[in-house]
Amino acid sequence: MTQHPGNPAGLSDPHDIDLFEFARSGRQAAGVVRVSQLPRMLNEVPVEAPDRDTAFTWQAEGATQPELQGDGTEGPQPYLRLAIHGAAWLECQRCMTPYLQAFNVDATYRIVSTEAEAEEFPLDEDEVEVIVGSRQFDLIDLIEEELLLSLPLVPKHEVCPEVHESLVSGVAGAEGEGDEAAPDEAGEGAEPERPNPFAALESLKRGEPGDKKH
Ligand SMILES: [Zn+2]
């Protein structure tokens, strides 16, 4: 899905869009957002990263799809498709140095009007997420949330860079037991189980049962 640069996105402010109108009129928008504009993402980027302020390109597209409604008639229901591409520096949990992690998100959302509607919505289709729309919808916030949900559970290099020569040749043990220095044992399959810090976000999105009580 490529955007034509000559076709202006038509969004004055992606922090404030009428999402229902956006879907109903099948509009499209695209833009670039930098990590420095996404405070929660920026938190994930190590200070020693070569470039903390990497960029993501995004494309959004509104659509409607006829669906059976509560009253038994068919009506056009609003949808949003969102694609995000880019990269951010994260800290490798194996060698503790920064590496560049690619992000490629392509999500489809059914837009509903209220939290209650979102909670009732049948989620039998895994590839469609449900979001509560608004007439002042913050698209950048949704982009940040998708990026956070796309963070790897255990960020790491595919292949860690070579350990510095001085650590390999001869001086092993100078720092003590050196149990960190056995790459074979720390390798595949030995990842520590770590709760995903963003699992809570995911359940918020889906409407946790425990969250309903007032
Ligand atoms: Zn590494």
Coordinates of C-alpha atoms and ligand atoms in Angstrom, one line a residue:
M1 CA 0.0 0.0 0.0
T2 CA 1.9 2.9 -1.3
Q3 CA 0.9 6.5 -0.9
H4 CA 1.2 9.1 -3.6
P5 CA 3.3 11.9 -2.3
G6 CA 1.3 14.3 -4.4
N7 CA -1.9 13.3 -2.6
P8 CA -1.9 15.3 0.6
A9 CA -2.9 13.3 3.6
G10 CA -5.7 15.8 4.3
L11 CA -5.2 15.5 8.0
S12 CA -4.5 18.8 9.7
D13 CA -3.6 17.1 13.0
P14 CA -3.3 13.3 13.4
H15 CA -3.7 13.8 17.1
D16 CA -7.3 15.0 16.5
I17 CA -9.3 13.3 13.8
D18 CA -12.9 12.4 13.4
L19 CA -12.4 8.7 13.1
F20 CA -16.1 8.0 12.2
E21 CA -16.0 10.5 9.4
F22 CA -12.6 9.2 8.3
A23 CA -14.0 5.7 7.9
R24 CA -17.3 6.7 6.4
S25 CA -15.7 8.7 3.6
G26 CA -13.0 6.1 3.0
R27 CA -10.2 8.6 3.6
Q28 CA -6.5 7.9 3.6
A29 CA -3.7 9.5 5.4
A30 CA 0.0 9.0 5.8
G31 CA 2.8 10.5 7.8
V32 CA 6.1 10.1 9.7
V33 CA 6.3 10.0 13.4
R34 CA 9.6 10.0 15.3
V35 CA 10.4 8.2 18.5
S36 CA 10.9 11.5 20.3
Q37 CA 7.2 12.1 19.8
L38 CA 6.3 8.8 21.4
P39 CA 7.3 9.1 25.1
R40 CA 6.4 5.5 26.0
M41 CA 8.4 4.2 23.1
L42 CA 11.3 6.5 23.9
N43 CA 11.5 4.8 27.4
E44 CA 12.4 1.6 25.7
V45 CA 15.4 3.0 23.8
P46 CA 18.7 2.7 25.6
V47 CA 20.5 6.0 26.3
E48 CA 23.7 4.6 24.6
A49 CA 21.8 4.0 21.3
P50 CA 23.6 5.6 18.3
D51 CA 20.3 7.3 17.3
R52 CA 17.5 7.5 19.8
D53 CA 15.2 9.4 17.5
T54 CA 14.5 7.0 14.7
A55 CA 11.4 7.4 12.5
F56 CA 8.3 5.4 11.6
T57 CA 6.2 5.9 8.5
W58 CA 2.5 5.2 8.9
Q59 CA -0.5 4.9 6.6
A60 CA -4.1 4.9 7.7
E61 CA -7.1 4.1 5.6
G62 CA -10.8 4.3 6.5
A63 CA -13.5 2.0 5.1
T64 CA -16.9 0.7 5.8
Q65 CA -18.2 -2.8 5.5
P66 CA -21.9 -3.9 5.5
E67 CA -22.7 -5.9 8.6
L68 CA -25.8 -7.2 10.3
Q69 CA -26.9 -4.8 13.0
G70 CA -28.8 -5.2 16.3
D71 CA -32.1 -4.5 14.6
G72 CA -31.6 -7.2 12.0
T73 CA -30.9 -4.9 9.1
E74 CA -27.6 -4.5 7.3
G75 CA -25.7 -1.3 7.7
P76 CA -22.2 0.0 6.8
Q77 CA -19.9 -0.3 9.8
P78 CA -16.7 1.7 10.2
Y79 CA -13.2 0.1 9.8
L80 CA -9.7 1.4 10.1
R81 CA -6.5 -0.1 8.6
L82 CA -3.2 1.0 10.0
A83 CA 0.3 0.2 8.7
I84 CA 3.5 1.2 10.5
H85 CA 7.0 0.6 9.3
G86 CA 10.3 1.6 10.8
A87 CA 12.9 0.7 13.4
A88 CA 14.0 1.6 16.9
W89 CA 17.0 0.9 19.0
L90 CA 16.4 -1.5 21.8
E91 CA 18.8 -3.1 24.3
C92 CA 19.7 -6.7 23.5
Q93 CA 19.0 -8.8 26.6
R94 CA 21.7 -11.3 25.7
C95 CA 24.7 -9.0 25.3
M96 CA 23.2 -5.8 26.8
T97 CA 24.2 -3.6 23.8
P98 CA 21.8 -1.6 21.6
Y99 CA 20.6 -3.1 18.4
L100 CA 18.2 -1.9 15.7
Q101 CA 14.8 -3.6 15.9
A102 CA 12.5 -3.4 12.8
F103 CA 8.7 -2.8 13.3
N104 CA 6.2 -3.8 10.7
V105 CA 2.6 -3.4 11.8
D106 CA -0.5 -4.0 9.7
A107 CA -3.6 -3.9 11.8
T108 CA -7.3 -3.8 11.0
Y109 CA -9.7 -2.3 13.5
R110 CA -13.5 -2.4 13.7
I111 CA -14.5 1.0 15.1
V112 CA -17.2 1.0 17.8
S113 CA -18.8 3.9 19.6
T114 CA -18.5 3.0 23.2
E115 CA -16.5 0.9 25.6
A116 CA -19.6 -1.2 26.3
E117 CA -19.9 -2.0 22.6
A118 CA -16.2 -2.9 22.5
E119 CA -16.7 -5.4 25.3
E120 CA -19.7 -7.0 23.7
F121 CA -18.1 -7.3 20.3
P122 CA -17.5 -10.9 19.3
L123 CA -13.8 -11.4 18.8
D124 CA -13.9 -14.6 16.8
E125 CA -11.8 -13.0 14.1
D126 CA -8.3 -12.7 15.4
E127 CA -7.1 -10.5 12.7
V128 CA -9.5 -7.7 13.5
E129 CA -9.1 -5.7 16.6
V130 CA -11.8 -3.5 18.2
I131 CA -11.2 0.1 19.1
V132 CA -13.5 2.8 20.5
G133 CA -13.6 5.6 18.0
S134 CA -14.2 9.3 18.7
R135 CA -14.6 12.5 16.9
Q136 CA -11.3 13.7 18.4
F137 CA -9.3 10.5 17.9
D138 CA -5.6 10.5 18.5
L139 CA -4.1 8.5 15.7
I140 CA -0.5 9.0 17.0
D141 CA -1.5 7.5 20.3
L142 CA -2.9 4.4 18.5
I143 CA 0.3 4.2 16.6
E144 CA 2.4 4.3 19.8
E145 CA 0.2 1.6 21.4
E146 CA 0.6 -0.7 18.4
L147 CA 4.4 -0.2 18.5
L148 CA 4.5 -1.0 22.2
L149 CA 2.4 -4.2 21.6
S150 CA 4.9 -5.1 18.8
L151 CA 7.9 -5.0 21.1
P152 CA 9.7 -8.3 21.2
L153 CA 9.1 -10.1 24.5
V154 CA 12.9 -10.5 24.9
P155 CA 14.6 -7.9 22.7
K156 CA 17.9 -9.3 21.3
H157 CA 20.2 -9.4 18.3
E158 CA 19.6 -12.2 15.9
V159 CA 23.3 -12.9 16.3
C160 CA 25.1 -10.9 18.9
P161 CA 28.3 -9.1 17.8
E162 CA 31.6 -10.8 18.7
V163 CA 32.5 -10.5 22.3
H164 CA 35.5 -8.1 22.6
E165 CA 38.8 -9.9 22.2
S166 CA 40.1 -9.0 25.6
L167 CA 37.2 -10.9 27.2
V168 CA 37.9 -14.1 25.2
S169 CA 41.6 -14.4 25.1
G170 CA 43.1 -15.5 28.3
V171 CA 41.7 -13.2 30.9
A172 CA 38.6 -15.2 31.6
G173 CA 38.0 -15.4 35.3
A174 CA 39.5 -12.1 36.0
E175 CA 36.1 -10.8 36.8
G176 CA 35.2 -13.9 39.0
E177 CA 33.1 -16.9 38.1
G178 CA 32.5 -15.8 34.6
D179 CA 29.2 -17.6 34.4
E180 CA 28.0 -14.9 32.0
A181 CA 30.8 -15.8 29.6
A182 CA 29.5 -19.1 28.4
P183 CA 27.6 -18.2 25.2
D184 CA 26.7 -21.8 24.4
E185 CA 24.7 -22.2 27.6
A186 CA 23.1 -18.9 27.4
G187 CA 21.9 -19.5 23.9
E188 CA 18.7 -20.6 22.2
G189 CA 16.0 -22.1 24.3
A190 CA 17.3 -20.7 27.6
E191 CA 15.5 -17.5 27.6
P192 CA 14.2 -16.4 31.0
E193 CA 10.5 -16.2 31.2
R194 CA 9.6 -12.6 31.6
P195 CA 6.1 -11.2 31.7
N196 CA 5.4 -8.9 28.8
P197 CA 5.1 -5.4 30.4
F198 CA 2.5 -4.5 27.8
A199 CA 0.2 -7.5 28.3
A200 CA -1.9 -5.1 30.4
L201 CA -2.3 -2.8 27.5
E202 CA -3.6 -5.7 25.4
S203 CA -6.2 -6.7 27.9
L204 CA -7.3 -3.1 28.4
K205 CA -7.9 -2.9 24.7
R206 CA -10.0 -6.0 24.7
G207 CA -11.8 -5.0 27.9
E208 CA -10.8 -7.1 30.8
P209 CA -13.8 -8.5 32.7
G210 CA -12.2 -7.2 35.9
D211 CA -12.1 -3.7 34.5
K212 CA -15.8 -3.3 34.1
K213 CA -16.8 -3.0 37.7
H214 CA -17.6 0.6 38.8
Ligands
ZN1 ZN 23.2 -9.0 21.6

